[in-house]
Amino acid sequence: MTVPESHPRHRSLLIRERLVAGVKAGITSQEGLIAHGRGEAFDYLLGERTINSAIHASRAAVATMLAAKRPVLSVNGNVAALVPDEIIELSRVVGAQIEINLFHRTENRVHAIVDHLRAHGAPASEILGEQPDAALPLDHARSRVCAAGIHAADAVLVPLEDGDRCQALARMGKSVIAIDLNPLSRTAEAATITIVDNVVRAIPNMIRLARQMEGLPEDRLSEIARRHDNNRALQDAIREIVSQ
Ligand code: ATP
């Protein structure tokens, strides 16, 4: 189907099409479509725009990634379908590894995502997740991680996360950066920094900010990260939704 540009929901429909193509290509799970629906509803309430507090959160998130010794970007089927080029670019500008981590894990889907990211320019050797050799304290498939990746990371970006894993990562002492359109989710509350925005806007914003901030000294980066107040940012997002 071709969505006419004049359609008021043009952008949102294109994003849906990308996810449906992701399901057909074996990258995105069917459950991922449902998760997207929840996100879409919150995006509608936010006016499908990036709010100021999300820009502040993105800045703190980029500072955290740039100051980290072992930053990792965790990628699932929705992220791979929606922002493959941007995730690869972000990994380059903040010097982070990419690790595939799926809630509805099948080996075929992990391989399909690796192939997809390779087709978008990521060197295969840089993508972790095909051979998980460590575990997080969780009782589902997302517990399976790489010892040299998420398990050892000091900062992890977890777009579209489930609350359980986010809490487990935070309890392990890692800085956890979530991108979640729902400011009320357990993920949003458990993360160190939550960017309440759509991944299709948040990741490009993070790339832009990383290019601006990459020369900053480490103590300045740490200060920007430390000054961020996650609770305040979530309250601000809720206020934005209510005042729409
Ligand atoms: P939690 O366990 O944190 O309460 P949940 O069970 O509500 O999470 P899931 O179904 O695990 O949610 O994951 C979907 C989450 O991802 C939702 O909170 C939704 O708002 C968010 N989401 C979906 N699509 C996007 C998107 N494109 N950009 C940002 N967030 C999104």
XYZ file of N, CA and C and ligand atoms in Angstrom:
763
model
N 0.844 -1.197 0.000
C 0.000 0.000 0.000
C 0.882 1.252 0.000
N 0.504 2.264 -0.814
C 1.240 3.520 -0.767
C 0.414 4.527 0.023
N 1.043 5.092 1.053
C 0.318 6.057 1.882
C 0.528 7.440 1.276
N -0.555 8.138 0.866
C -0.356 9.465 0.288
C 0.212 10.428 1.327
N 1.107 11.323 0.854
C 1.747 12.253 1.797
C 0.750 13.193 2.442
N -0.383 13.376 1.761
C -1.395 14.291 2.289
C -2.158 13.671 3.467
N -2.006 12.373 3.672
C -2.759 11.723 4.750
C -2.273 12.266 6.099
N -3.213 12.648 6.988
C -2.791 13.251 8.259
C -1.942 12.305 9.121
N -2.069 11.024 8.910
C -1.270 10.090 9.697
C -0.154 9.461 8.857
N 0.299 10.217 7.839
C 1.292 9.710 6.894
C 2.499 9.065 7.590
N 3.128 9.830 8.492
C 4.361 9.355 9.122
C 4.116 8.119 9.985
N 3.035 8.219 10.727
C 2.713 7.120 11.628
C 2.398 5.833 10.833
N 1.739 6.000 9.665
C 1.422 4.827 8.840
C 2.686 4.238 8.206
N 3.624 5.110 7.839
C 4.890 4.609 7.281
C 5.653 3.785 8.321
N 5.609 4.257 9.567
C 6.302 3.520 10.642
C 5.652 2.138 10.810
N 4.299 2.111 10.772
C 3.618 0.815 10.864
C 4.062 -0.110 9.745
N 4.176 0.461 8.530
C 4.575 -0.370 7.384
C 5.970 -0.944 7.581
N 6.847 -0.146 8.176
C 8.218 -0.630 8.404
C 8.213 -1.819 9.373
N 7.333 -1.716 10.385
C 7.266 -2.813 11.351
C 6.641 -4.059 10.739
N 5.607 -3.875 9.917
C 4.978 -5.029 9.255
C 6.002 -5.700 8.335
N 6.803 -4.883 7.637
C 7.868 -5.445 6.786
C 8.873 -6.191 7.666
N 9.124 -5.670 8.864
C 10.031 -6.334 9.810
C 9.508 -7.705 10.220
N 8.198 -7.805 10.427
C 7.603 -9.104 10.782
C 7.756 -10.068 9.603
N 7.454 -9.574 8.387
C 7.550 -10.441 7.200
C 8.980 -10.923 6.976
N 9.956 -10.074 7.338
C 11.371 -10.435 7.133
C 11.913 -11.278 8.288
N 11.078 -11.570 9.274
C 11.527 -12.396 10.402
C 12.381 -11.649 11.407
N 12.293 -10.320 11.388
C 13.104 -9.491 12.297
C 12.303 -9.122 13.545
N 11.064 -8.720 13.301
C 10.201 -8.228 14.383
C 9.217 -9.332 14.767
N 8.914 -9.447 16.054
C 7.926 -10.455 16.478
C 6.520 -9.886 16.329
N 5.536 -10.764 16.277
C 4.147 -10.278 16.215
C 3.806 -9.505 17.489
N 4.372 -9.957 18.607
C 4.133 -9.234 19.865
C 4.704 -7.821 19.779
N 5.750 -7.660 18.955
C 6.357 -6.336 18.773
C 5.368 -5.342 18.189
N 4.439 -5.865 17.363
C 3.422 -4.970 16.781
C 2.494 -4.447 17.886
N 2.192 -5.330 18.824
C 1.293 -4.923 19.923
C 2.005 -3.885 20.810
N 3.283 -4.163 21.083
C 4.064 -3.206 21.887
C 4.101 -1.851 21.181
N 4.234 -1.882 19.863
C 4.261 -0.620 19.111
C 2.936 0.122 19.265
N 1.839 -0.650 19.275
C 0.514 -0.022 19.431
C 0.427 0.767 20.720
N 0.980 0.202 21.787
C 0.955 0.936 23.063
C 1.785 2.219 22.943
N 2.932 2.092 22.317
C 3.781 3.274 22.130
C 3.085 4.333 21.293
N 2.449 3.880 20.212
C 1.759 4.811 19.303
C 0.692 5.628 20.043
N -0.023 4.952 20.946
C -1.083 5.642 21.688
C -0.488 6.784 22.517
N 0.652 6.501 23.167
C 1.295 7.562 23.962
C 1.866 8.658 23.065
N 2.355 8.252 21.880
C 2.907 9.268 20.970
C 1.789 10.217 20.529
N 0.614 9.641 20.292
C -0.558 10.445 19.912
C -0.849 11.464 21.012
N -0.793 10.987 22.267
C -1.096 11.886 23.394
C -0.029 12.976 23.558
N 1.194 12.667 23.139
C 2.281 13.670 23.234
C 2.281 14.626 22.046
N 1.389 14.383 21.081
C 1.345 15.239 19.891
C 2.405 14.851 18.851
N 2.927 13.615 18.958
C 3.925 13.094 17.996
C 5.073 14.073 17.780
N 5.580 14.584 18.884
C 6.700 15.534 18.813
C 7.613 15.262 19.996
N 8.835 15.798 19.876
C 9.809 15.628 20.956
C 9.626 16.757 21.960
N 9.303 16.396 23.190
C 9.093 17.420 24.216
C 10.453 17.847 24.800
N 10.466 19.033 25.410
C 11.729 19.592 25.921
C 12.441 18.669 26.885
N 11.658 18.056 27.791
C 12.323 17.207 28.790
C 12.954 15.982 28.136
N 12.452 15.570 26.966
C 13.081 14.431 26.263
C 14.424 14.854 25.670
N 14.508 16.119 25.249
C 15.802 16.612 24.749
C 16.815 16.658 25.900
N 16.364 17.149 27.074
C 17.266 17.178 28.241
C 17.711 15.768 28.612
N 16.742 14.840 28.590
C 17.080 13.442 28.934
C 18.054 12.868 27.904
N 17.861 13.214 26.640
C 18.760 12.700 25.592
C 20.178 13.218 25.808
N 20.265 14.455 26.249
C 21.577 15.060 26.493
C 22.281 14.314 27.638
N 21.529 14.066 28.714
C 22.107 13.329 29.847
C 22.476 11.903 29.418
N 21.643 11.328 28.545
C 21.902 9.959 28.075
C 23.181 9.906 27.244
N 23.343 10.866 26.364
C 24.543 10.903 25.518
C 25.780 11.146 26.389
N 25.658 12.035 27.363
C 26.792 12.287 28.273
C 27.178 10.993 28.986
N 26.171 10.243 29.427
C 26.430 8.970 30.120
C 27.160 7.998 29.203
N 26.677 7.887 27.947
C 27.297 6.931 27.012
C 28.737 7.358 26.686
N 28.935 8.672 26.485
C 30.284 9.143 26.126
C 31.270 8.976 27.289
N 30.767 9.118 28.516
C 31.648 9.000 29.690
C 31.872 7.542 30.096
N 31.026 6.638 29.576
C 31.107 5.226 30.003
C 32.358 4.549 29.459
N 32.818 3.537 30.209
C 33.990 2.750 29.751
C 33.525 1.671 28.780
N 32.340 1.077 29.053
C 31.851 -0.025 28.223
C 30.368 0.162 27.902
N 30.066 1.145 27.039
C 28.655 1.352 26.700
C 28.146 0.308 25.693
N 26.889 -0.087 25.854
C 26.282 -1.074 24.933
C 24.890 -0.598 24.534
N 24.549 -0.784 23.252
C 23.198 -0.504 22.766
C 22.489 -1.846 22.608
N 21.407 -2.041 23.338
C 20.656 -3.293 23.243
C 19.605 -3.138 22.148
N 19.581 -4.093 21.213
C 18.695 -3.954 20.047
C 17.697 -5.101 20.015
N 16.413 -4.768 19.846
C 15.397 -5.816 19.674
C 14.793 -5.706 18.264
N 13.760 -6.495 18.009
C 13.208 -6.574 16.654
C 12.539 -5.290 16.183
N 11.936 -4.538 17.099
C 11.306 -3.275 16.694
C 12.359 -2.232 16.339
N 13.403 -2.167 17.163
C 14.466 -1.184 16.923
C 15.169 -1.486 15.606
N 15.432 -2.779 15.354
C 16.126 -3.165 14.111
C 15.291 -2.796 12.891
N 13.968 -2.940 13.003
C 13.114 -2.616 11.855
C 12.955 -1.106 11.677
N 12.928 -0.377 12.786
C 12.612 1.063 12.697
C 13.832 1.947 12.444
N 14.946 1.649 13.099
C 16.099 2.573 13.025
C 17.439 1.835 12.833
N 17.543 0.961 11.826
C 18.799 0.199 11.686
C 20.008 1.090 11.411
N 19.875 2.041 10.473
C 21.023 2.904 10.141
C 21.417 3.762 11.340
N 20.402 4.268 12.017
C 20.641 5.201 13.111
C 21.304 4.512 14.305
N 20.918 3.265 14.585
C 21.543 2.534 15.706
C 23.020 2.299 15.407
N 23.319 1.972 14.161
C 24.718 1.733 13.772
C 25.505 3.038 13.905
N 24.900 4.138 13.437
C 25.575 5.438 13.511
C 25.798 5.847 14.979
N 24.768 5.642 15.803
C 24.915 6.005 17.223
C 26.034 5.184 17.872
N 26.101 3.892 17.525
C 27.151 3.056 18.128
C 28.524 3.613 17.762
N 28.639 4.157 16.547
C 29.939 4.717 16.135
C 30.242 6.010 16.883
N 29.251 6.905 16.967
C 29.574 8.214 17.545
C 29.787 8.166 19.062
N 29.141 7.205 19.744
C 29.399 7.141 21.195
C 30.363 6.001 21.545
N 30.847 5.281 20.543
C 31.807 4.192 20.784
C 31.214 3.037 21.562
N 29.955 2.664 21.210
C 29.275 1.589 21.951
C 29.188 0.313 21.115
N 29.119 -0.815 21.808
C 28.856 -2.075 21.118
C 27.352 -2.232 20.918
N 26.989 -3.055 19.920
C 25.581 -3.392 19.702
C 25.383 -4.838 20.134
N 24.338 -5.071 20.938
C 24.019 -6.464 21.297
C 22.541 -6.725 21.036
N 22.255 -7.823 20.327
C 20.855 -8.208 20.083
C 20.342 -8.893 21.351
N 19.200 -8.446 21.833
C 18.602 -9.076 23.007
C 17.094 -9.079 22.820
N 16.502 -10.286 22.803
C 15.079 -10.395 22.447
C 14.265 -11.001 23.577
N 13.084 -10.456 23.794
C 12.157 -11.035 24.777
C 11.607 -12.345 24.217
N 11.148 -12.305 22.955
C 10.639 -13.522 22.296
C 11.769 -14.066 21.433
N 12.774 -14.622 22.111
C 14.011 -14.996 21.408
C 13.840 -16.291 20.606
N 14.217 -16.240 19.322
C 14.473 -17.466 18.568
C 15.826 -17.221 17.906
N 16.563 -18.311 17.691
C 17.891 -18.138 17.083
C 17.748 -17.562 15.677
N 16.679 -18.007 14.959
C 16.476 -17.496 13.594
C 16.307 -15.981 13.587
N 15.549 -15.499 14.567
C 15.296 -14.052 14.597
C 16.584 -13.293 14.946
N 17.374 -13.841 15.857
C 18.646 -13.178 16.197
C 19.521 -13.100 14.945
N 19.624 -14.228 14.195
C 20.465 -14.218 12.987
C 19.901 -13.252 11.941
N 18.573 -13.235 11.810
C 17.956 -12.332 10.808
C 18.272 -10.868 11.146
N 18.291 -10.542 12.433
C 18.587 -9.152 12.824
C 20.062 -8.834 12.561
N 20.937 -9.789 12.847
C 22.367 -9.569 12.559
C 22.539 -9.335 11.050
N 21.904 -10.181 10.231
C 22.023 -10.025 8.765
C 21.482 -8.664 8.324
N 20.363 -8.269 8.923
C 19.730 -6.995 8.586
C 20.666 -5.826 8.910
N 21.285 -5.872 10.090
C 22.192 -4.778 10.475
C 23.447 -4.787 9.604
N 23.892 -5.982 9.235
C 25.044 -6.061 8.307
C 24.689 -5.437 6.970
N 23.486 -5.733 6.505
C 23.058 -5.160 5.217
C 22.999 -3.634 5.296
N 22.827 -3.124 6.521
C 22.803 -1.666 6.704
C 24.185 -1.107 7.044
N 25.215 -1.940 6.965
C 26.577 -1.409 7.086
C 27.323 -1.731 8.360
N 26.701 -2.505 9.268
C 27.425 -2.841 10.512
C 28.355 -4.015 10.248
N 29.641 -3.922 10.663
C 30.505 -5.098 10.534
C 29.996 -6.204 11.461
N 29.874 -7.441 10.927
C 29.281 -8.537 11.713
C 30.037 -8.760 13.014
N 31.368 -8.540 12.960
C 32.175 -8.816 14.154
C 31.799 -7.890 15.305
N 31.132 -6.777 14.990
C 30.803 -5.814 16.049
C 29.440 -6.073 16.690
N 28.696 -7.065 16.166
C 27.359 -7.292 16.716
C 27.375 -8.498 17.645
N 26.996 -8.259 18.898
C 26.947 -9.334 19.888
C 25.518 -9.875 20.004
N 25.401 -11.012 20.653
C 24.062 -11.529 20.956
C 23.770 -12.890 20.357
N 24.579 -13.319 19.359
C 24.289 -14.626 18.760
C 24.700 -15.769 19.694
N 25.737 -15.517 20.475
C 26.189 -16.574 21.389
C 26.246 -16.062 22.824
N 25.064 -15.941 23.454
C 25.060 -15.442 24.832
C 25.775 -16.431 25.750
N 26.655 -15.899 26.605
C 27.432 -16.779 27.481
C 27.396 -16.278 28.922
N 26.397 -15.463 29.239
C 26.235 -14.978 30.615
C 24.740 -14.760 30.859
N 24.384 -14.539 32.115
C 22.951 -14.402 32.421
C 22.707 -13.257 33.388
N 21.551 -12.598 33.183
C 21.077 -11.606 34.152
C 20.144 -12.353 35.113
N 19.962 -11.839 36.340
C 19.056 -12.527 37.272
C 17.586 -12.338 36.885
N 17.136 -13.106 35.875
C 15.764 -13.010 35.343
C 15.340 -14.407 34.915
N 14.019 -14.678 34.881
C 13.628 -16.037 34.494
C 12.995 -16.105 33.102
N 13.385 -15.212 32.191
C 12.938 -15.365 30.805
C 14.096 -15.130 29.847
N 13.795 -15.252 28.523
C 14.873 -15.298 27.523
C 15.753 -14.051 27.531
N 15.225 -12.932 28.004
C 16.039 -11.717 27.989
C 17.192 -11.785 28.976
N 17.184 -12.805 29.843
C 18.305 -12.943 30.785
C 19.587 -13.301 30.044
N 19.482 -13.873 28.840
C 20.677 -14.374 28.140
C 21.414 -13.234 27.451
N 22.614 -12.967 27.941
C 23.407 -11.843 27.420
C 24.852 -12.300 27.186
N 25.640 -11.420 26.608
C 27.053 -11.722 26.360
C 27.905 -11.184 27.517
N 28.840 -12.009 27.965
C 29.720 -11.607 29.071
C 30.501 -10.344 28.704
N 30.905 -10.256 27.436
C 31.721 -9.102 27.020
C 30.857 -7.914 26.600
N 29.541 -8.091 26.599
C 28.635 -7.025 26.158
C 27.817 -6.498 27.324
N 26.509 -6.771 27.299
C 25.603 -6.207 28.314
C 26.045 -6.578 29.736
N 26.529 -7.809 29.924
C 26.873 -8.234 31.289
C 27.982 -7.378 31.888
N 28.946 -6.995 31.048
C 30.090 -6.218 31.564
C 29.889 -4.710 31.406
N 28.809 -4.308 30.750
C 28.616 -2.888 30.431
C 28.449 -2.045 31.687
N 28.926 -0.789 31.611
C 28.620 0.140 32.706
C 27.451 1.049 32.332
N 27.133 1.150 31.029
C 25.960 1.926 30.591
C 25.287 1.159 29.454
N 23.969 0.992 29.564
C 23.239 0.236 28.546
C 22.050 1.057 28.066
N 21.946 1.215 26.744
C 20.768 1.863 26.165
C 19.763 0.771 25.853
N 18.569 0.888 26.422
C 17.558 -0.152 26.248
C 16.274 0.450 25.659
N 16.241 0.649 24.344
C 15.006 1.184 23.762
C 13.898 0.127 23.817
N 12.686 0.528 24.058
C 11.523 -0.371 24.088
C 11.749 -1.587 24.972
N 11.969 -1.313 26.223
C 12.390 -2.365 27.148
C 11.215 -2.959 27.908
N 11.427 -4.126 28.520
C 10.448 -4.587 29.494
C 10.983 -4.234 30.878
N 10.048 -3.926 31.757
C 10.408 -3.395 33.075
C 11.332 -4.302 33.874
N 11.085 -5.637 33.765
C 11.865 -6.596 34.567
C 13.359 -6.498 34.286
N 13.684 -6.482 32.975
C 15.103 -6.476 32.636
C 15.731 -5.135 32.996
N 14.953 -4.093 32.799
C 15.458 -2.772 33.137
C 15.807 -2.718 34.630
N 14.898 -3.272 35.466
C 15.157 -3.280 36.915
C 16.386 -4.130 37.236
N 16.512 -5.275 36.550
C 17.660 -6.166 36.816
C 18.969 -5.462 36.465
N 18.991 -4.771 35.334
C 20.218 -4.073 34.923
C 20.561 -2.961 35.908
N 19.529 -2.234 36.350
C 19.767 -1.136 37.298
C 20.281 -1.685 38.624
N 19.716 -2.821 39.067
C 20.173 -3.441 40.334
C 21.619 -3.907 40.251
N 22.088 -4.195 39.010
C 23.489 -4.613 38.841
C 24.434 -3.403 38.871
N 23.870 -2.213 39.061
C 24.704 -1.015 39.197
C 25.025 -0.337 37.881
N 24.355 -0.746 36.803
C 24.636 -0.130 35.502
C 23.802 1.144 35.352
N 24.299 2.084 34.565
C 23.463 3.215 34.166
C 22.564 2.704 33.051
N 21.251 2.807 33.249
C 20.306 2.268 32.270
C 19.571 3.429 31.615
N 19.663 3.494 30.294
C 18.989 4.557 29.546
C 17.860 3.917 28.761
N 16.626 4.311 29.074
C 15.474 3.747 28.369
C 14.921 4.776 27.392
N 14.397 4.277 26.273
C 13.596 5.137 25.390
C 12.209 4.515 25.413
N 11.250 5.215 25.984
C 9.915 4.633 26.161
C 8.883 5.754 26.111
N 7.928 5.604 25.204
C 6.900 6.637 25.064
C 5.933 6.661 26.241
N 5.933 5.586 27.032
C 5.011 5.533 28.166
C 5.721 5.971 29.449
N 5.441 7.190 29.933
C 6.145 7.660 31.133
C 5.693 6.948 32.399
N 4.631 6.096 32.288
C 4.106 5.396 33.459
C 4.615 3.959 33.543
N 5.391 3.509 32.563
C 5.802 2.100 32.554
C 6.817 1.824 33.659
N 6.936 0.538 34.003
C 7.936 0.159 35.007
C 9.331 0.476 34.485
N 9.506 0.299 33.172
C 10.798 0.618 32.566
C 11.152 2.077 32.811
N 10.185 2.967 32.495
C 10.439 4.411 32.626
C 10.843 4.760 34.049
N 10.196 4.088 35.023
C 10.491 4.395 36.433
C 11.796 3.779 36.901
N 12.141 2.604 36.348
C 13.337 1.896 36.848
C 14.630 2.411 36.228
N 14.530 3.027 35.052
C 15.756 3.444 34.350
C 16.447 4.599 35.073
N 17.730 4.717 34.851
C 18.475 5.864 35.385
C 18.038 7.121 34.637
N 17.918 6.986 33.319
C 17.473 8.091 32.460
C 16.444 7.528 31.484
N 15.260 8.134 31.455
C 14.250 7.704 30.479
C 14.004 8.832 29.494
N 14.114 8.506 28.214
C 13.790 9.474 27.168
C 12.361 9.149 26.718
N 11.424 10.025 27.087
C 10.026 9.778 26.706
C 9.824 10.338 25.300
N 10.117 9.499 24.336
C 10.044 9.924 22.939
C 9.994 8.682 22.064
N 9.623 8.870 20.792
C 9.618 7.762 19.848
C 11.066 7.460 19.439
N 11.425 6.181 19.350
C 12.815 5.859 18.937
C 13.164 6.482 17.598
N 12.172 6.644 16.728
C 12.497 7.201 15.396
C 12.904 8.674 15.484
N 12.548 9.344 16.581
C 13.026 10.729 16.788
C 14.199 10.758 17.763
N 14.131 9.883 18.784
C 15.134 9.949 19.860
C 16.532 9.566 19.382
N 16.645 8.516 18.577
C 17.998 8.080 18.183
C 18.668 9.150 17.297
N 17.988 9.703 16.277
C 18.625 10.790 15.517
C 19.013 11.978 16.404
N 18.177 12.318 17.387
C 18.538 13.406 18.314
C 19.803 13.068 19.086
N 19.911 11.816 19.515
C 21.101 11.410 20.279
C 22.353 11.489 19.407
N 22.236 11.125 18.132
C 23.401 11.196 17.225
C 23.856 12.654 17.106
N 22.880 13.540 16.905
C 23.195 14.972 16.752
C 23.873 15.505 18.022
N 23.313 15.159 19.182
C 23.886 15.636 20.449
C 25.280 15.050 20.672
N 25.465 13.784 20.306
C 26.774 13.138 20.513
C 27.846 13.843 19.683
N 27.476 14.260 18.468
C 28.457 14.971 17.626
C 28.835 16.306 18.258
N 27.843 16.950 18.910
C 28.133 18.238 19.558
C 28.964 18.059 20.823
N 28.760 16.939 21.525
C 29.332 16.796 22.875
C 30.596 15.958 22.922
N 31.019 15.379 21.782
C 32.089 14.375 21.870
C 33.425 14.927 22.365
N 33.629 16.250 22.241
C 34.910 16.796 22.724
C 34.900 17.185 24.194
N 33.760 17.077 24.851
C 33.684 17.560 26.242
C 34.527 16.692 27.185
N 35.178 17.326 28.194
C 35.959 16.529 29.139
C 35.060 15.607 29.969
N 35.661 14.532 30.471
C 34.871 13.506 31.159
C 34.149 14.029 32.400
N 34.804 14.946 33.138
C 34.131 15.432 34.358
C 32.894 16.264 34.012
N 32.949 16.968 32.885
C 31.792 17.759 32.435
C 30.655 16.815 31.998
N 31.020 15.742 31.279
C 30.016 14.756 30.853
C 29.345 14.128 32.073
N 30.177 13.756 33.047
C 29.629 13.113 34.259
C 28.703 14.064 34.999
N 29.058 15.344 35.009
C 28.224 16.331 35.696
C 26.857 16.462 34.998
N 26.869 16.490 33.662
C 25.603 16.594 32.900
C 24.725 15.376 33.220
N 25.357 14.194 33.259
C 24.605 12.964 33.545
C 24.040 12.993 34.969
N 24.882 13.421 35.916
C 24.499 13.411 37.336
C 23.358 14.370 37.636
N 23.348 15.487 36.927
C 22.332 16.517 37.213
C 20.930 16.117 36.754
N 20.837 15.053 35.928
C 19.523 14.675 35.398
C 18.651 14.056 36.497
N 17.402 14.500 36.563
C 16.460 13.976 37.557
C 15.355 13.222 36.807
N 15.426 11.882 36.846
C 14.493 11.076 36.042
C 13.037 11.296 36.455
N 12.808 11.363 37.761
C 11.434 11.549 38.244
C 10.816 12.824 37.721
N 11.629 13.867 37.762
C 11.148 15.171 37.286
C 10.820 15.121 35.801
N 11.676 14.433 35.032
C 11.449 14.330 33.585
C 10.162 13.556 33.301
N 9.896 12.508 34.090
C 8.669 11.726 33.870
C 7.436 12.549 34.237
N 7.535 13.294 35.336
C 6.411 14.171 35.729
C 6.147 15.199 34.635
N 7.222 15.705 34.059
C 7.081 16.700 33.008
C 6.363 16.095 31.791
N 6.723 14.858 31.434
C 6.073 14.198 30.290
C 4.579 14.008 30.568
N 4.261 13.629 31.798
C 2.839 13.435 32.146
C 2.091 14.768 32.054
N 2.734 15.839 32.525
C 2.116 17.179 32.430
C 1.873 17.557 30.966
N 2.849 17.247 30.103
C 2.711 17.567 28.671
C 1.501 16.833 28.077
N 1.344 15.565 28.475
C 0.230 14.765 27.958
C -1.095 15.366 28.415
N -1.159 15.713 29.687
C -2.412 16.242 30.249
C -2.764 17.595 29.632
N -1.739 18.402 29.324
C -2.025 19.758 28.854
C -2.184 19.836 27.334
N -2.086 18.705 26.640
C -2.233 18.709 25.166
C -3.597 19.239 24.733
P 6.844 -2.262 31.411
O 7.197 -3.670 31.803
O 8.018 -1.349 31.386
O 5.678 -1.659 32.182
P 5.142 -2.776 29.142
O 4.806 -4.184 29.528
O 4.112 -1.718 29.275
O 6.479 -2.328 29.862
P 6.141 -3.770 26.660
O 5.009 -4.404 25.957
O 7.175 -4.630 27.297
O 5.578 -2.675 27.653
O 6.964 -2.810 25.653
C 6.419 -1.800 24.967
C 6.917 -0.480 25.509
O 7.635 0.173 24.488
C 5.715 0.370 25.867
O 5.927 1.017 27.097
C 5.641 1.386 24.726
O 5.234 2.654 25.183
C 7.084 1.458 24.224
N 7.190 1.711 22.779
C 6.644 1.023 21.753
N 6.986 1.526 20.559
C 7.816 2.580 20.826
C 8.541 3.495 20.009
N 8.486 3.448 18.670
N 9.309 4.418 20.620
C 9.395 4.479 21.983
N 8.726 3.631 22.811
C 7.951 2.698 22.247
